[in-house]
Amino acid sequence: MTAPSPASSVATGPPPQGAPEAGAAPEKSPAVGPPLWLLLELTYRCPLHCVFCYNPTDMPRTGAELGTAEWLRVLREARAAGAVQLGLSGGEPLVREDLEELVREAHGLGFYINLITSGVGLTEARIATLKAAGLDHIQLSFQDSTRQMNDFLSSTRTFELKSQVAGLIRAHGYPMVLNVVLHRLNIDHVGEILRMAERMGAQYVELANTQYYGWAWLNRAQLLPTREQLQRAEAVTQAFRERVGARMKIYFVVPDYFETRPKACMNGLGSVFLAVAPDGTAMPCHAARMLPGLNLPSVRTASIRNIWYDSPAFNRFRGEGWMKEPCRSCPERGRDFGGCRCQAYLLTGDPDNADPVCELSPHHGQVVAAVAASAAAAAATGGGTERPLIFRDHRVSIDITAGPAGGGA
Amino acid sequence: MSAAGAVPEPGLAGLDARPAIAAGMRLQWEAAQDAHVLLYPEGMVKLNPSAGAIMSRCDGQRTVADIVADIERTYDLSGLATDVRAFVALALQRGWLEQAT
C-alpha cells in the first residue's frame, strides 16, 4: 500500500450538493456508475397540506402504491446494483405501516437509511422499533417557528407534536436535524426559526428555500421571496452562526431564481440518483414525472439494473449529446450539466434548453420577471399574498403538466 | 455537506488518541466500488486503500500508535506514523472521526 495522504479521499456527494468535475470528452458519455443514491417515495399520502410540496399535483391519477413485497424487491435489486444511500420519503413515510419492515430489510442489506419525515405519526413505540431495525438518521421537516404560521402553512395543528417528536429523536440518540422550507411568508421569521431550533437542541439546520415544482410551482407568485427579504434572512443567519459557533451547523440554500448560474441538478440526470414513486415509477429526479416524452419505466415491470442502465428515460440526459446552445459549447457544462431539466421545461417548454436560471440562457428574462413580480406583489400587499394559496390536497388535484409556461407539451 | 474552502492546517493527531468513527456515520466495504466508503446523512466519501486501512482500525479502543503499528505490520512497511497522524487529524477536523471518551 502507499502512504496515506490527505488527498486520498474522494467526496462523491449525492444531490443536491458537491458536483464532481466531469472530465468527460464532449459528445461522449462517461461510463455509467451505479445508482448510489436511492430515494423511495413510499406514499403520496400525507397528513399535511403544504403549499410548497414538490409532489406532483395530479397525484390521485397515479397508480396504486407498491406493496411490501414489491418494495422489498426494489431494495434488494437496488443494493445489488450498488445503491448505498437510502432515503425514505413521501408523502409522509410514517403512513406506511410496513415502514419498520422495510427499514429492517434495508439495514440488513447494508443501506445507510435516512427517514425524511414531518414527524406526524412518530411515536415512542415506532421510533424505538425503527432504531432497533437499523434506521441511521432522521430528518425532521418544520414549517415555521410560530405556531400560527406553522399551522397555517401546513394547514394542520402540528407544531406541538413536532416539538415532542424532536424530543423523541434526541432521546433515541439521533442527531437532531431540522429542515425548514423558506418562502415569502416565513422567511422574515428566520431568526425565530433558528432560536427555536436552538431550543430543540438541533445540531444541523437546513434553511432550504422553496424550489418551484409541483404544488410550489402553482403557488410561485405567492411564495417567491423578494431580494430584500432574502438579504435580510442571510444577514440574520450569519449573525446567528457567529453566536452559536460549532454547536449548530446552519445551511442556507439560496433560491436559485436569485442566482446567475444553475445548480448541478442531481449531478446530471442518471449519474447517481434514482427515485421510485409510490406507484413504482422510476425517475432520474423526484420531479421528472413532469418531463414530456420521457416514458418513465416502472419497477413493476423492469429490474432496477435494467431501468438504470438500459431504459431510454435514464439515458435521455446522460452525457452532453442532448444539450442545446448555449450549453453545448459552454465551458461550464461539465460543472452544472445545464442545470435542472424540469425547470427548463416549466419555464421554456423545452427540457433540452439551458435552465433559465443561467444568465446565459435566452430565457433568463423569465426568471428575472418572476423575481420582479414577486417584489411588486409583496409591495402591493404589504408582504402578504393577493391570491389564495393552493394547499396540497388530493381533492384539489390539478394537472399542471398539460400546460407549463411557454407551453410545449 | 462536503468540506470545502480554506481550512486551517489540521496538524498531527496525538499518538495516544483513540479515534472512533463519528456518531451518525458508518464505515463499510462496498464491493460495487471496490473501496471502503464512509456514509453519512448527506452523502458518501469513497476512501482510497490507505484511508480505508486507517479508518477501519479506528474503533475507539486502539490508540493512533496501535493503528500505526498494526498497519506497518500488516503491510510490511515502516515510518508511517506521520502520515497516519496527519490523516487522523484531517478526519477529525472533517468530522469523520471523533475522539472516544
XYZ file of C-alpha atoms in Angstrom:
510
model
C 0.000 0.000 0.000
C 1.009 3.591 -0.496
C 1.435 6.062 2.314
C -1.832 7.715 3.299
C -2.298 11.224 2.121
C -4.926 13.812 2.908
C -5.819 13.866 -0.766
C -6.782 10.236 -0.518
C -10.494 10.643 -0.163
C -12.931 11.345 -2.900
C -16.154 13.052 -1.975
C -18.978 11.857 -4.147
C -21.812 13.690 -2.530
C -25.234 12.784 -3.819
C -27.570 15.537 -4.880
C -28.049 18.334 -4.252
C -24.502 19.310 -3.384
C -20.989 18.639 -4.479
C -20.837 18.087 -8.204
C -17.560 16.407 -9.063
C -15.827 17.696 -12.147
C -16.888 15.539 -15.038
C -13.742 15.019 -17.023
C -15.612 13.551 -19.948
C -14.820 14.408 -23.529
C -17.592 16.281 -25.335
C -20.273 14.183 -27.032
C -19.092 11.053 -25.335
C -20.947 9.605 -22.376
C -18.723 8.722 -19.457
C -19.017 5.201 -18.088
C -22.246 4.940 -16.134
C -21.614 4.374 -12.430
C -24.020 2.687 -10.025
C -27.216 4.331 -8.733
C -25.557 5.214 -5.418
C -28.480 7.199 -4.053
C -31.913 5.586 -3.882
C -34.963 7.588 -2.848
C -38.180 5.707 -2.199
C -41.283 7.845 -2.095
C -43.273 5.227 -0.253
C -46.615 7.016 -0.473
C -48.165 10.289 -1.570
C -50.470 10.119 1.446
C -49.652 12.819 3.980
C -51.462 14.368 6.929
C -50.121 17.797 5.947
C -51.147 20.008 3.055
C -48.058 22.101 2.452
C -48.240 24.752 -0.210
C -44.579 24.258 -1.146
C -44.702 20.490 -1.682
C -42.859 19.309 -4.786
C -45.087 16.223 -5.158
C -46.996 16.052 -8.430
C -50.238 17.980 -8.474
C -52.015 15.173 -10.292
C -51.125 12.603 -7.618
C -54.567 10.963 -7.367
C -54.240 9.975 -11.018
C -51.075 7.984 -10.351
C -51.386 4.249 -9.803
C -51.782 2.224 -6.634
C -48.917 2.124 -4.125
C -46.450 -0.717 -4.302
C -46.987 -3.440 -1.733
C -44.471 -4.536 0.876
C -43.094 -7.412 -1.177
C -42.518 -5.099 -4.140
C -40.646 -2.511 -2.072
C -38.527 -5.281 -0.565
C -37.634 -6.468 -4.066
C -36.723 -2.894 -5.091
C -34.415 -2.639 -2.069
C -32.652 -5.914 -2.907
C -32.256 -5.120 -6.587
C -31.004 -1.596 -5.960
C -28.485 -2.741 -3.364
C -27.224 -5.422 -5.745
C -26.789 -2.684 -8.372
C -24.585 -0.704 -5.952
C -27.045 1.634 -4.224
C -25.856 2.522 -0.731
C -27.679 5.685 0.412
C -31.378 5.188 1.014
C -33.885 7.972 1.543
C -37.368 7.019 2.724
C -39.759 9.789 1.905
C -43.220 10.512 0.564
C -45.735 11.965 1.213
C -45.332 11.005 4.817
C -43.476 7.656 5.008
C -44.773 7.020 8.552
C -48.195 6.472 6.996
C -46.874 3.118 5.747
C -47.389 0.500 8.417
C -44.649 -1.638 6.866
C -42.011 1.080 7.305
C -40.283 -0.867 10.094
C -40.125 -3.990 7.951
C -38.638 -2.065 5.020
C -36.048 -0.457 7.302
C -35.089 -3.834 8.767
C -34.519 -5.312 5.323
C -32.642 -2.243 4.080
C -30.356 -2.295 7.113
C -29.629 -5.987 6.624
C -28.693 -5.235 3.035
C -26.200 -2.557 4.121
C -28.021 0.641 3.206
C -27.430 3.863 5.132
C -31.029 4.791 5.867
C -32.397 8.305 6.202
C -36.041 8.877 7.115
C -37.392 12.152 5.767
C -40.488 12.950 7.768
C -42.844 15.616 9.046
C -42.826 13.693 12.326
C -46.576 13.168 12.251
C -47.109 9.565 13.360
C -43.716 9.163 15.033
C -44.479 7.752 18.472
C -42.171 6.463 21.187
C -43.016 2.884 20.155
C -42.373 3.478 16.468
C -39.069 5.286 16.886
C -37.837 2.556 19.240
C -38.738 -0.120 16.682
C -37.200 1.864 13.819
C -33.999 2.348 15.793
C -33.817 -1.367 16.568
C -34.481 -2.140 12.905
C -31.394 -0.137 11.927
C -32.613 3.327 10.946
C -29.492 5.515 10.722
C -30.838 9.021 10.521
C -33.954 11.146 10.748
C -34.555 14.463 9.057
C -37.461 16.353 10.541
C -39.174 18.993 8.483
C -40.525 22.104 10.106
C -42.709 24.703 8.521
C -42.082 27.674 10.761
C -41.286 28.637 14.323
C -44.542 30.252 15.270
C -47.456 28.031 15.886
C -49.820 30.202 13.947
C -47.618 30.341 10.903
C -46.688 26.700 11.141
C -50.273 25.584 11.388
C -51.363 27.943 8.656
C -48.689 26.862 6.241
C -49.117 23.174 6.816
C -52.850 23.588 7.264
C -52.924 21.461 10.420
C -52.116 21.869 14.080
C -48.806 20.112 14.237
C -46.395 22.459 15.925
C -46.558 20.994 19.418
C -46.437 17.492 18.041
C -43.243 18.338 16.180
C -41.643 19.698 19.307
C -42.413 16.395 21.023
C -41.020 14.450 18.073
C -37.802 16.457 18.243
C -37.509 15.329 21.855
C -38.048 11.701 20.845
C -35.397 11.936 18.144
C -32.863 13.292 20.619
C -33.811 10.780 23.311
C -33.088 7.912 20.916
C -29.607 9.134 20.182
C -30.167 10.555 16.725
C -28.649 13.849 15.708
C -31.353 16.474 15.643
C -31.595 17.570 12.030
C -34.179 20.126 11.024
C -35.195 21.056 7.551
C -37.180 24.245 7.166
C -38.561 25.259 3.810
C -38.409 29.024 3.365
C -40.588 31.273 1.233
C -42.018 34.778 1.213
C -44.481 34.088 4.033
C -41.990 32.747 6.580
C -38.550 33.946 5.511
C -38.865 37.018 7.753
C -39.187 34.607 10.710
C -35.767 33.066 10.135
C -34.415 34.460 13.410
C -37.257 32.863 15.388
C -36.842 29.646 13.442
C -33.170 29.480 14.395
C -33.866 30.269 18.061
C -36.488 27.511 18.113
C -34.009 25.104 16.539
C -31.503 26.022 19.234
C -34.068 25.374 21.987
C -34.770 21.983 20.459
C -31.068 21.128 20.553
C -30.764 20.972 16.760
C -27.262 20.176 15.558
C -27.974 20.771 11.881
C -30.472 23.121 10.353
C -31.095 23.355 6.670
C -32.880 26.516 5.642
C -33.952 25.429 2.210
C -35.635 27.955 0.040
C -38.581 26.563 -1.863
C -37.895 25.002 -5.213
C -40.663 25.634 -7.650
C -42.079 22.324 -8.785
C -45.428 20.638 -8.196
C -47.605 22.495 -5.692
C -44.883 25.074 -5.144
C -44.945 25.904 -8.866
C -48.680 26.588 -8.631
C -48.039 28.912 -5.702
C -44.864 30.507 -7.009
C -46.295 34.015 -7.314
C -47.187 33.939 -3.621
C -44.111 32.098 -2.333
C -41.120 33.621 -4.094
C -39.433 35.974 -1.615
C -38.142 39.384 -2.526
C -34.425 40.059 -2.850
C -34.589 42.301 0.218
C -36.191 39.549 2.295
C -33.503 37.162 1.166
C -30.673 39.534 2.063
C -32.158 40.189 5.483
C -32.584 36.473 6.146
C -28.993 35.756 5.141
C -27.716 38.518 7.426
C -29.772 37.189 10.360
C -28.495 33.674 9.667
C -24.889 34.831 9.549
C -25.191 36.706 12.850
C -26.752 33.622 14.436
C -23.937 31.403 13.118
C -21.377 33.673 14.692
C -23.155 33.477 18.032
C -23.677 29.686 18.247
C -20.412 28.654 16.603
C -19.892 24.931 16.070
C -22.849 23.869 18.257
C -25.231 24.195 15.366
C -24.420 23.940 11.694
C -26.694 26.021 9.519
C -27.001 25.580 5.795
C -28.744 28.349 3.921
C -29.832 27.240 0.493
C -30.413 30.289 -1.694
C -33.376 30.034 -4.064
C -31.896 29.508 -7.473
C -34.124 32.163 -9.060
C -31.729 34.690 -7.489
C -28.648 33.074 -8.970
C -26.964 33.642 -12.293
C -25.763 30.078 -12.765
C -27.905 26.953 -12.391
C -27.496 24.223 -9.807
C -25.817 20.982 -10.866
C -29.124 19.205 -10.525
C -28.642 15.571 -9.414
C -25.040 15.815 -10.628
C -26.626 15.310 -14.023
C -29.647 13.084 -14.513
C -28.811 9.390 -14.484
C -25.453 9.867 -12.764
C -26.039 8.842 -9.121
C -29.704 9.310 -8.232
C -32.701 7.027 -8.667
C -36.115 7.788 -7.210
C -39.109 5.482 -7.126
C -42.601 6.987 -6.853
C -45.351 5.338 -4.780
C -46.760 3.575 -7.832
C -43.372 2.154 -8.817
C -42.467 4.718 -11.462
C -38.680 5.076 -11.574
C -37.349 8.592 -12.056
C -33.899 10.165 -12.536
C -35.038 13.037 -10.289
C -38.049 13.406 -7.993
C -39.784 15.859 -10.307
C -39.011 14.080 -13.593
C -42.566 12.877 -13.901
C -43.465 16.213 -15.456
C -40.995 15.915 -18.325
C -42.697 15.222 -21.650
C -41.958 12.109 -23.673
C -39.747 10.516 -21.051
C -41.727 7.243 -20.781
C -40.534 6.535 -17.271
C -40.070 2.834 -16.576
C -41.764 1.056 -13.685
C -40.215 -1.228 -11.115
C -43.346 -3.348 -11.534
C -42.213 -4.443 -14.967
C -38.437 -3.912 -15.081
C -35.491 -4.631 -12.811
C -33.539 -1.788 -11.196
C -30.443 -2.750 -13.157
C -32.385 -2.718 -16.414
C -34.011 0.620 -15.550
C -30.726 2.253 -14.573
C -28.516 1.082 -17.394
C -30.828 0.304 -20.303
C -34.019 2.372 -20.143
C -34.279 5.263 -22.619
C -35.575 7.528 -19.829
C -32.434 7.151 -17.687
C -30.147 7.510 -20.713
C -32.030 10.505 -22.106
C -29.963 13.165 -20.305
C -26.694 11.309 -19.812
C -23.634 12.793 -21.462
C -23.902 16.018 -23.428
C -25.452 14.962 -26.712
C -28.898 16.259 -25.726
C -27.662 19.771 -24.926
C -28.581 22.838 -26.949
C -26.806 26.159 -27.118
C -25.681 27.960 -25.030
C -24.873 24.813 -23.001
C -23.475 22.759 -25.868
C -20.377 24.929 -26.267
C -20.258 26.309 -22.724
C -17.016 25.745 -20.796
C -19.097 25.265 -17.626
C -21.298 22.459 -18.988
C -19.247 19.840 -17.139
C -19.853 21.681 -13.864
C -23.622 22.252 -13.892
C -24.804 19.907 -16.688
C -27.074 22.662 -17.959
C -28.934 22.902 -14.640
C -32.367 21.497 -13.935
C -34.297 19.792 -16.756
C -37.625 20.252 -15.017
C -37.049 23.971 -14.549
C -36.007 24.269 -18.189
C -39.255 22.588 -19.191
C -41.501 24.550 -16.817
C -40.059 27.902 -17.839
C -39.223 27.407 -21.522
C -41.365 24.471 -22.625
C -38.308 22.500 -23.753
C -36.405 20.245 -21.326
C -33.295 20.341 -23.555
C -32.864 24.073 -23.086
C -30.467 25.611 -20.595
C -32.000 26.072 -17.155
C -33.182 29.696 -17.429
C -31.687 30.444 -14.023
C -28.464 30.772 -16.034
C -27.945 34.341 -17.191
C -26.536 32.954 -20.436
C -29.942 31.456 -21.249
C -32.012 33.480 -23.740
C -34.958 32.746 -21.399
C -33.271 34.168 -18.288
C -35.661 37.123 -18.511
C -38.463 34.839 -17.287
C -36.647 34.297 -14.014
C -35.867 37.986 -13.681
C -39.521 38.777 -14.363
C -40.709 36.314 -11.710
C -38.456 37.939 -9.120
C -39.665 41.402 -10.157
C -43.300 40.288 -9.993
C -42.672 38.944 -6.509
C -41.291 42.297 -5.384
C -44.274 44.114 -6.906
C -46.790 41.737 -5.332
C -45.112 41.974 -1.938
C -45.143 45.767 -2.148
C -48.809 45.828 -3.146
C -49.941 43.554 -0.338
C -47.547 44.548 2.414
C -45.737 41.224 2.217
C -48.824 39.043 2.188
C -50.491 37.336 -0.715
C -53.004 38.699 -3.133
C -54.150 35.347 -4.435
C -55.219 32.439 -2.238
C -52.663 29.717 -1.798
C -53.444 26.288 -3.177
C -52.942 23.734 -0.423
C -51.696 20.300 -1.394
C -54.735 18.072 -1.247
C -55.960 15.009 -3.041
C -59.300 16.715 -3.589
C -57.609 19.716 -5.172
C -55.674 17.848 -7.753
C -54.598 19.848 -10.711
C -52.934 18.806 -13.895
C -50.226 21.386 -14.460
C -48.194 19.170 -16.721
C -50.573 19.793 -19.595
C -49.728 23.457 -19.808
C -46.457 24.782 -18.459
C -45.409 28.358 -19.066
C -44.330 28.646 -22.652
C -46.453 25.578 -23.403
C -44.517 22.840 -25.135
C -46.110 19.589 -24.118
C -22.137 18.569 3.177
C -18.652 18.143 1.900
C -15.828 20.053 3.463
C -14.521 22.717 1.154
C -12.714 26.027 1.093
C -9.790 27.298 3.116
C -9.434 25.454 6.417
C -6.618 25.657 8.921
C -3.927 23.015 8.692
C -5.144 20.139 10.877
C -1.660 19.227 12.119
C -0.919 15.805 13.618
C -3.099 13.701 15.883
C -1.587 12.583 19.182
C -0.189 9.039 19.303
C -2.281 8.299 22.401
C -5.572 9.492 20.858
C -8.273 6.836 20.448
C -10.264 7.878 17.375
C -13.622 6.338 16.518
C -15.977 6.676 13.578
C -18.112 9.729 14.338
C -21.644 9.242 15.614
C -24.158 9.055 12.813
C -21.556 7.899 10.311
C -20.903 4.421 9.101
C -17.835 2.888 7.511
C -18.332 -0.116 5.316
C -16.746 -2.055 2.490
C -18.559 -1.588 -0.819
C -17.832 -4.368 -3.289
C -19.529 -2.404 -6.084
C -16.966 0.378 -5.629
C -14.067 -1.839 -4.570
C -13.459 0.527 -1.673
C -14.292 1.416 1.888
C -16.890 4.165 1.987
C -17.912 6.457 4.800
C -21.653 7.019 4.860
C -23.377 9.980 6.435
C -26.767 11.645 6.061
C -25.910 13.941 3.210
C -23.627 11.708 1.260
C -20.695 9.413 0.996
C -16.920 9.600 0.975
C -15.127 6.950 -1.034
C -11.845 6.173 0.662
C -8.649 5.159 -1.043
C -6.955 1.980 0.234
C -4.709 3.847 2.676
C -7.519 5.865 4.203
C -9.664 2.738 4.352
C -6.901 0.849 6.185
C -6.688 3.599 8.803
C -10.388 4.312 9.220
C -11.291 0.639 9.524
C -8.987 0.434 12.557
C -10.487 3.475 14.318
C -12.673 1.660 16.854
C -12.301 3.948 19.863
C -10.219 1.274 21.596
C -6.947 1.353 19.712
C -4.623 4.333 20.009
C -3.110 6.011 16.970
C 0.178 4.349 17.963
C -1.569 0.933 17.905
C -3.038 1.690 14.489
C 0.326 2.731 13.070
C 1.941 -0.436 14.395
C -0.846 -2.640 13.070
C -0.730 -1.140 9.580
C 3.063 -1.298 9.437
C 2.923 -4.936 10.481
C 0.079 -5.865 8.121
C 1.626 -4.278 5.042
C 5.272 -4.810 5.992
C 6.030 -1.068 5.946
C 7.711 1.355 8.305
C 7.807 5.076 9.035
C 4.061 5.643 8.579
C 3.445 7.437 11.890
C 3.483 10.966 10.498
C 1.207 10.100 7.581
C -1.290 8.275 9.782
C -1.302 11.073 12.372
C -1.869 13.666 9.638
C -4.739 11.689 8.152
C -6.395 11.108 11.544
C -6.107 14.830 12.301
C -7.719 15.653 8.971
C -10.507 13.120 9.515
C -11.138 14.542 12.996
C -11.311 18.028 11.547
C -13.774 16.948 8.879
C -15.931 15.211 11.447
C -15.406 11.708 10.018
C -13.737 10.620 13.248
C -14.261 11.686 16.815
C -12.229 11.211 19.957
C -13.564 8.344 22.036
C -14.367 9.466 25.554
